[in-house]
């Protein structure tokens, strides 16, 4: 069929225009949201597969906007990255999560590691290491309890600078985890010279184990290879007992997912921890 190029053009330019409008609206609202404290954090427990103990939590940001309703992070994080708002937002996330994590150390629950997502843009921020040192000092969180999650995409463009910064952070005692391991189109060579403590097995590989033979092969191979490299693994998005059994049998260290707990507010987590401790 013959297509009308002009209409296509109008269609696409309208789409682009709409996208730009949505983007602009999110951007102006996000600036306002930071001032109005419309963001909050939720925390998802991470469980050791041998002991069944909660060993850590991942902080995840939420935006409940007065004007726009609930906006998922997959929508506003990319815009925050493009506009540079990720820096003030990221700083707020770091400070808030560290402050919160200190209060958990005063419960009778064993020490919990706090995992925070760092965006690629934050890793390019000139004063990142100083900022983190300052926040740790202000809040009193021991660096050993902080873990930073980064995606493999940093090793595509800014491998040298990222390696340097991650090395400095690790020197401080902070742990480094690779988020969504195996999904980032980067070569595996970074595993040889980048300071890493843990890899997170992406949800897309976990979803169809133990039924899908390809995913079974991939997850087995990831665990075997990273163990040989001296790294630990945590599986994400674990929703069923069959997934959990498979991961435990294959020696995966930790897991995180709805099967155990959904992300929750700090207050709820406190109740959850005190129940888990008894
Ligand atoms: P992510 O870091 O891979 O986070 C895991 C996502 O999986 C979270 O979605 C979490 O709520 C969800 N999840 C956890 N367990 C399960 C499960 O069993 N089943 C299913 N289907 N999903 C599960 P969320 O909170 O919507 O976050 C989406 C993404 O947004 C995150 O992916 C991360 O890339 C980004 N993000 C979230 N919070 C932050 C943050 O504070 N800073 C930065 N830079 N990015 C963040
Ligand atoms: Ca993450
Ligand atoms: Ca992930």
CSV table of C-alpha atoms and ligand atoms in Angstrom, one decimal:
chain,number,residue,atom,x,y,z
A,1,UNK,CA,0.0,0.0,0.0
A,2,UNK,CA,1.1,3.5,-0.8
A,3,UNK,CA,1.7,5.5,2.3
A,4,UNK,CA,1.2,9.2,2.6
A,5,UNK,CA,4.6,10.5,3.8
A,6,UNK,CA,3.1,13.8,4.8
A,7,UNK,CA,0.6,12.3,7.1
A,8,UNK,CA,3.3,10.1,8.6
A,9,UNK,CA,5.3,13.2,9.2
A,10,UNK,CA,2.4,14.9,10.9
A,11,UNK,CA,1.7,11.8,12.9
A,12,UNK,CA,5.3,11.6,14.1
A,13,UNK,CA,5.7,15.3,14.8
A,14,UNK,CA,2.5,15.2,16.8
A,15,UNK,CA,3.8,12.2,18.8
A,16,UNK,CA,7.1,14.0,19.4
A,17,UNK,CA,5.3,17.1,20.4
A,18,UNK,CA,3.2,15.2,22.9
A,19,UNK,CA,6.2,13.4,24.3
A,20,UNK,CA,7.9,16.8,24.7
A,21,UNK,CA,4.9,18.1,26.5
A,22,UNK,CA,4.6,15.2,28.9
A,23,UNK,CA,8.4,15.5,29.5
A,24,UNK,CA,8.1,19.2,30.2
A,25,UNK,CA,5.2,18.7,32.6
A,26,UNK,CA,7.0,16.0,34.5
A,27,UNK,CA,10.2,18.1,34.7
A,28,UNK,CA,8.5,21.2,36.1
A,29,UNK,CA,6.5,19.1,38.5
A,30,UNK,CA,9.6,17.3,39.7
A,31,UNK,CA,11.3,20.5,40.6
A,32,UNK,CA,8.2,21.4,42.6
A,33,UNK,CA,8.0,17.9,44.1
A,34,UNK,CA,11.5,18.1,45.6
A,35,UNK,CA,10.5,21.3,47.4
A,36,UNK,CA,7.1,19.9,48.5
A,37,UNK,CA,8.6,16.6,49.6
A,38,UNK,CA,6.4,14.6,47.3
A,39,UNK,CA,9.0,11.8,47.1
A,40,UNK,CA,9.4,9.0,49.5
A,41,UNK,CA,11.3,5.8,49.7
A,42,UNK,CA,10.2,2.3,50.1
A,43,UNK,CA,12.4,-0.6,51.1
A,44,UNK,CA,12.4,-4.2,49.9
A,45,UNK,CA,14.0,-6.9,52.1
A,46,UNK,CA,16.8,-9.0,50.8
A,47,UNK,CA,17.0,-12.5,52.2
A,48,UNK,CA,19.9,-15.0,52.6
A,49,UNK,CA,18.9,-18.3,50.9
A,50,UNK,CA,20.9,-20.4,53.4
A,51,UNK,CA,19.8,-18.8,56.7
A,52,UNK,CA,16.5,-17.4,55.7
A,53,UNK,CA,17.5,-14.2,57.5
A,54,UNK,CA,16.9,-10.7,56.2
A,55,UNK,CA,20.4,-9.4,55.4
A,56,UNK,CA,19.6,-6.2,53.6
A,57,UNK,CA,17.1,-3.9,52.0
A,58,UNK,CA,17.0,-2.0,48.7
A,59,UNK,CA,15.7,1.5,48.7
A,60,UNK,CA,13.4,2.4,45.9
A,61,UNK,CA,12.0,5.9,45.2
A,62,UNK,CA,8.4,6.8,44.8
A,63,UNK,CA,6.7,9.9,43.6
A,64,UNK,CA,3.2,10.7,44.6
A,65,UNK,CA,2.4,14.0,42.9
A,66,UNK,CA,-0.5,16.2,44.0
A,67,UNK,CA,-0.9,17.3,40.4
A,68,UNK,CA,-0.2,14.1,38.5
A,69,UNK,CA,-1.0,11.2,40.8
A,70,UNK,CA,1.4,8.3,41.3
A,71,UNK,CA,4.3,8.3,38.8
A,72,UNK,CA,6.4,5.1,38.5
A,73,UNK,CA,10.2,5.5,38.7
A,74,UNK,CA,10.7,4.1,35.3
A,75,UNK,CA,8.9,7.2,34.0
A,76,UNK,CA,10.5,10.0,36.0
A,77,UNK,CA,14.1,8.6,36.6
A,78,UNK,CA,15.0,8.8,32.9
A,79,UNK,CA,13.7,12.4,32.8
A,80,UNK,CA,15.5,13.3,36.0
A,81,UNK,CA,18.7,11.9,34.3
A,82,UNK,CA,18.2,13.9,31.1
A,83,UNK,CA,17.5,17.2,33.0
A,84,UNK,CA,20.1,16.9,35.7
A,85,UNK,CA,17.5,16.7,38.4
A,86,UNK,CA,18.9,13.3,39.3
A,87,UNK,CA,21.6,15.0,41.2
A,88,UNK,CA,19.5,16.8,43.8
A,89,UNK,CA,17.0,13.9,43.8
A,90,UNK,CA,19.9,11.4,44.1
A,91,UNK,CA,21.4,13.3,47.0
A,92,UNK,CA,18.0,13.4,48.8
A,93,UNK,CA,17.7,9.6,48.2
A,94,UNK,CA,21.1,8.9,49.6
A,95,UNK,CA,20.7,11.0,52.7
A,96,UNK,CA,17.2,9.9,53.5
A,97,UNK,CA,18.0,6.2,53.1
A,98,UNK,CA,21.2,6.4,55.1
A,99,UNK,CA,19.3,8.3,57.9
A,100,UNK,CA,16.7,5.6,57.9
A,101,UNK,CA,19.1,2.7,57.9
A,102,UNK,CA,20.8,4.0,61.0
A,103,UNK,CA,17.5,3.6,62.9
A,104,UNK,CA,17.3,-0.1,61.9
A,105,UNK,CA,20.7,-0.7,63.5
A,106,UNK,CA,19.2,0.2,66.9
A,107,UNK,CA,16.7,-2.7,66.7
A,108,UNK,CA,17.6,-6.2,67.9
A,109,UNK,CA,17.7,-7.3,64.3
A,110,UNK,CA,21.3,-8.2,63.0
A,111,UNK,CA,22.9,-5.4,61.0
A,112,UNK,CA,21.2,-4.7,57.7
A,113,UNK,CA,23.0,-3.7,54.5
A,114,UNK,CA,21.3,-0.8,52.7
A,115,UNK,CA,21.4,-1.0,48.9
A,116,UNK,CA,20.8,2.3,47.0
A,117,UNK,CA,20.5,2.7,43.2
A,118,UNK,CA,23.0,5.0,41.6
A,119,UNK,CA,22.2,6.3,38.2
A,120,UNK,CA,25.0,6.5,35.6
A,121,UNK,CA,24.7,10.3,35.7
A,122,UNK,CA,25.4,10.4,39.4
A,123,UNK,CA,28.6,8.4,38.8
A,124,UNK,CA,29.7,11.1,36.5
A,125,UNK,CA,29.1,13.8,39.2
A,126,UNK,CA,32.5,15.4,40.1
A,127,UNK,CA,32.0,15.4,43.9
A,128,UNK,CA,30.2,12.0,44.3
A,129,UNK,CA,32.8,10.4,46.6
A,130,UNK,CA,33.0,13.5,48.8
A,131,UNK,CA,29.2,13.7,48.9
A,132,UNK,CA,28.9,10.1,50.0
A,133,UNK,CA,31.6,10.5,52.7
A,134,UNK,CA,29.8,13.6,54.0
A,135,UNK,CA,26.4,11.8,54.1
A,136,UNK,CA,27.9,8.8,55.9
A,137,UNK,CA,29.6,11.1,58.4
A,138,UNK,CA,26.4,13.1,59.0
A,139,UNK,CA,24.1,10.1,59.4
A,140,UNK,CA,26.6,7.8,61.2
A,141,UNK,CA,25.9,4.9,58.9
A,142,UNK,CA,29.0,2.6,58.8
A,143,UNK,CA,30.3,2.4,55.1
A,144,UNK,CA,30.3,-1.4,55.4
A,145,UNK,CA,26.5,-1.4,55.5
A,146,UNK,CA,26.1,0.7,52.4
A,147,UNK,CA,25.9,-1.0,49.0
A,148,UNK,CA,25.6,1.0,45.7
A,149,UNK,CA,23.8,-0.6,42.8
A,150,UNK,CA,25.0,0.4,39.3
A,151,UNK,CA,24.1,-0.9,35.9
A,152,UNK,CA,26.5,-2.3,33.4
A,153,UNK,CA,25.9,0.6,31.1
A,154,UNK,CA,28.5,2.7,32.9
A,155,UNK,CA,31.2,0.3,31.6
A,156,UNK,CA,30.3,1.1,28.0
A,157,UNK,CA,31.0,4.8,27.9
A,158,UNK,CA,32.9,5.8,31.0
A,159,UNK,CA,34.7,2.6,31.9
A,160,UNK,CA,38.0,4.2,33.1
A,161,UNK,CA,36.4,7.0,35.2
A,162,UNK,CA,33.7,4.7,36.6
A,163,UNK,CA,36.4,2.1,37.6
A,164,UNK,CA,38.3,4.8,39.4
A,165,UNK,CA,35.3,6.1,41.4
A,166,UNK,CA,34.1,2.7,42.3
A,167,UNK,CA,37.6,1.8,43.5
A,168,UNK,CA,37.6,4.8,45.8
A,169,UNK,CA,34.1,3.9,47.1
A,170,UNK,CA,35.2,0.3,47.8
A,171,UNK,CA,38.3,1.6,49.6
A,172,UNK,CA,36.0,3.3,52.0
A,173,UNK,CA,34.3,-0.1,52.7
A,174,UNK,CA,31.3,0.5,50.6
A,175,UNK,CA,30.0,-2.5,48.6
A,176,UNK,CA,29.3,-2.4,44.9
A,177,UNK,CA,26.6,-4.4,43.2
A,178,UNK,CA,25.9,-4.7,39.5
A,179,UNK,CA,22.2,-4.3,38.8
A,180,UNK,CA,20.4,-6.3,36.2
A,181,UNK,CA,23.5,-8.3,35.5
A,182,UNK,CA,23.7,-9.7,32.0
A,183,UNK,CA,21.2,-7.3,30.3
A,184,UNK,CA,23.4,-4.3,29.6
A,185,UNK,CA,25.0,-5.0,26.2
A,186,UNK,CA,28.5,-4.5,27.7
A,187,UNK,CA,31.2,-7.1,27.4
A,188,UNK,CA,32.2,-9.2,30.4
A,189,UNK,CA,35.7,-7.9,30.4
A,190,UNK,CA,34.9,-5.3,33.1
A,191,UNK,CA,34.5,-8.2,35.5
A,192,UNK,CA,38.3,-8.6,35.5
A,193,UNK,CA,39.3,-5.2,36.6
A,194,UNK,CA,36.3,-3.4,38.1
A,195,UNK,CA,35.9,-3.5,41.9
A,196,UNK,CA,32.6,-5.4,42.4
A,197,UNK,CA,31.2,-7.3,45.4
A,198,UNK,CA,27.9,-8.6,44.1
A,199,UNK,CA,25.9,-9.1,41.0
A,200,UNK,CA,22.1,-8.9,40.8
A,201,UNK,CA,20.6,-11.6,38.6
A,202,UNK,CA,18.0,-9.7,36.5
A,203,UNK,CA,14.4,-10.4,36.9
A,204,UNK,CA,14.1,-11.3,33.2
A,205,UNK,CA,16.3,-14.4,33.8
A,206,UNK,CA,14.6,-15.4,37.0
A,207,UNK,CA,11.0,-15.1,35.7
A,208,UNK,CA,10.8,-18.4,33.8
A,209,UNK,CA,13.0,-20.7,35.9
A,210,UNK,CA,12.8,-23.6,36.4
A,211,UNK,CA,10.6,-24.2,33.4
A,212,UNK,CA,12.5,-22.5,30.6
A,213,UNK,CA,15.7,-24.4,29.8
A,214,UNK,CA,17.4,-21.4,28.3
A,215,UNK,CA,16.9,-19.3,31.5
A,216,UNK,CA,18.0,-22.3,33.6
A,217,UNK,CA,21.2,-22.5,31.6
A,218,UNK,CA,21.8,-18.7,31.8
A,219,UNK,CA,21.2,-18.5,35.6
A,220,UNK,CA,23.3,-21.6,36.3
A,221,UNK,CA,26.1,-20.2,34.2
A,222,UNK,CA,25.9,-16.8,35.9
A,223,UNK,CA,26.1,-18.3,39.3
A,224,UNK,CA,28.9,-20.6,38.4
A,225,UNK,CA,31.0,-18.0,36.7
A,226,UNK,CA,30.6,-15.2,39.2
A,227,UNK,CA,31.3,-17.6,42.1
A,228,UNK,CA,34.5,-18.5,40.5
A,229,UNK,CA,35.3,-14.8,40.3
A,230,UNK,CA,34.7,-14.5,44.0
A,231,UNK,CA,31.5,-12.5,43.7
A,232,UNK,CA,28.2,-13.0,45.4
A,233,UNK,CA,24.8,-13.2,43.8
A,234,UNK,CA,21.4,-11.9,44.6
A,235,UNK,CA,18.4,-12.9,42.4
A,236,UNK,CA,15.7,-10.3,41.8
A,237,UNK,CA,12.0,-10.6,41.2
A,238,UNK,CA,11.6,-14.0,42.9
A,239,UNK,CA,7.9,-14.6,43.0
A,240,UNK,CA,7.5,-18.4,43.5
A,241,UNK,CA,8.8,-21.2,45.8
A,242,UNK,CA,10.0,-23.1,42.6
A,243,UNK,CA,12.2,-20.2,41.7
A,244,UNK,CA,13.5,-19.9,45.2
A,245,UNK,CA,14.3,-23.7,45.5
A,246,UNK,CA,16.1,-23.6,42.1
A,247,UNK,CA,18.2,-20.7,43.2
A,248,UNK,CA,19.1,-22.2,46.6
A,249,UNK,CA,20.0,-25.5,45.0
A,250,UNK,CA,22.3,-23.8,42.6
A,251,UNK,CA,24.1,-21.9,45.3
A,252,UNK,CA,22.8,-18.3,44.8
A,253,UNK,CA,23.5,-16.3,48.0
A,254,UNK,CA,20.5,-14.0,48.4
A,255,UNK,CA,17.2,-13.2,46.9
A,256,UNK,CA,14.7,-10.4,46.7
A,257,UNK,CA,11.2,-10.5,45.4
A,258,UNK,CA,7.4,-10.5,46.1
A,259,UNK,CA,7.6,-14.1,47.2
A,260,UNK,CA,9.2,-12.8,50.4
A,261,UNK,CA,8.1,-9.2,50.6
A,262,UNK,CA,7.1,-6.2,48.5
A,263,UNK,CA,8.8,-2.9,48.9
A,264,UNK,CA,7.4,-1.1,51.9
A,265,UNK,CA,7.5,2.1,53.9
A,266,UNK,CA,10.1,2.5,56.6
A,267,UNK,CA,7.6,2.2,59.4
A,268,UNK,CA,6.2,-1.1,58.0
A,269,UNK,CA,9.7,-2.4,57.6
A,270,UNK,CA,10.3,-1.8,61.3
A,271,UNK,CA,7.3,-3.9,62.2
A,272,UNK,CA,8.4,-6.5,59.6
A,273,UNK,CA,11.9,-6.7,61.1
A,274,UNK,CA,10.7,-7.0,64.7
A,275,UNK,CA,8.4,-9.9,63.7
A,276,UNK,CA,11.2,-11.6,61.8
A,277,UNK,CA,13.5,-11.2,64.8
A,278,UNK,CA,11.2,-13.1,67.1
B,1,LIG,P1,15.5,-2.0,39.8
B,1,LIG,O1,16.6,-1.4,40.5
B,1,LIG,O2,15.8,-3.2,39.0
B,1,LIG,O3,14.4,-2.4,40.9
B,1,LIG,C1,13.7,-3.6,40.9
B,1,LIG,C2,12.3,-3.3,40.5
B,1,LIG,O4,11.5,-4.6,40.6
B,1,LIG,C3,11.5,-2.4,41.5
B,1,LIG,O5,10.6,-1.6,40.7
B,1,LIG,C4,10.8,-3.4,42.4
B,1,LIG,O6,9.6,-2.8,43.0
B,1,LIG,C5,10.4,-4.5,41.4
B,1,LIG,N1,10.2,-5.8,42.1
B,1,LIG,C6,10.8,-6.3,43.2
B,1,LIG,N2,10.4,-7.5,43.4
B,1,LIG,C7,9.6,-7.9,42.4
B,1,LIG,C8,8.9,-9.1,42.1
B,1,LIG,O7,9.0,-10.1,42.8
B,1,LIG,N3,8.2,-9.1,40.9
B,1,LIG,C9,8.1,-8.0,40.1
B,1,LIG,N4,7.4,-8.1,39.0
B,1,LIG,N5,8.8,-6.9,40.4
B,1,LIG,C10,9.5,-6.8,41.5
B,1,LIG,P2,10.4,-0.1,40.9
B,1,LIG,O8,10.5,0.3,42.3
B,1,LIG,O9,9.2,0.3,40.0
B,1,LIG,O10,11.7,0.5,40.2
B,1,LIG,C11,12.0,0.4,38.8
B,1,LIG,C12,13.3,0.9,38.5
B,1,LIG,O11,13.5,2.3,38.7
B,1,LIG,C13,14.4,0.3,39.3
B,1,LIG,O12,14.8,-1.0,38.8
B,1,LIG,C14,15.5,1.3,39.1
B,1,LIG,O13,16.2,1.1,37.9
B,1,LIG,C15,14.8,2.6,39.1
B,1,LIG,N6,14.8,3.2,40.5
B,1,LIG,C16,13.9,2.9,41.5
B,1,LIG,N7,14.3,3.6,42.6
B,1,LIG,C17,15.4,4.3,42.2
B,1,LIG,C18,16.3,5.2,42.9
B,1,LIG,O14,16.2,5.5,44.1
B,1,LIG,N8,17.4,5.7,42.2
B,1,LIG,C19,17.6,5.4,40.9
B,1,LIG,N9,18.6,6.0,40.3
B,1,LIG,N10,16.8,4.6,40.3
B,1,LIG,C20,15.7,4.0,40.9
B,2,LIG,CA1,18.3,-1.9,41.8
B,3,LIG,CA1,17.4,-4.7,39.0
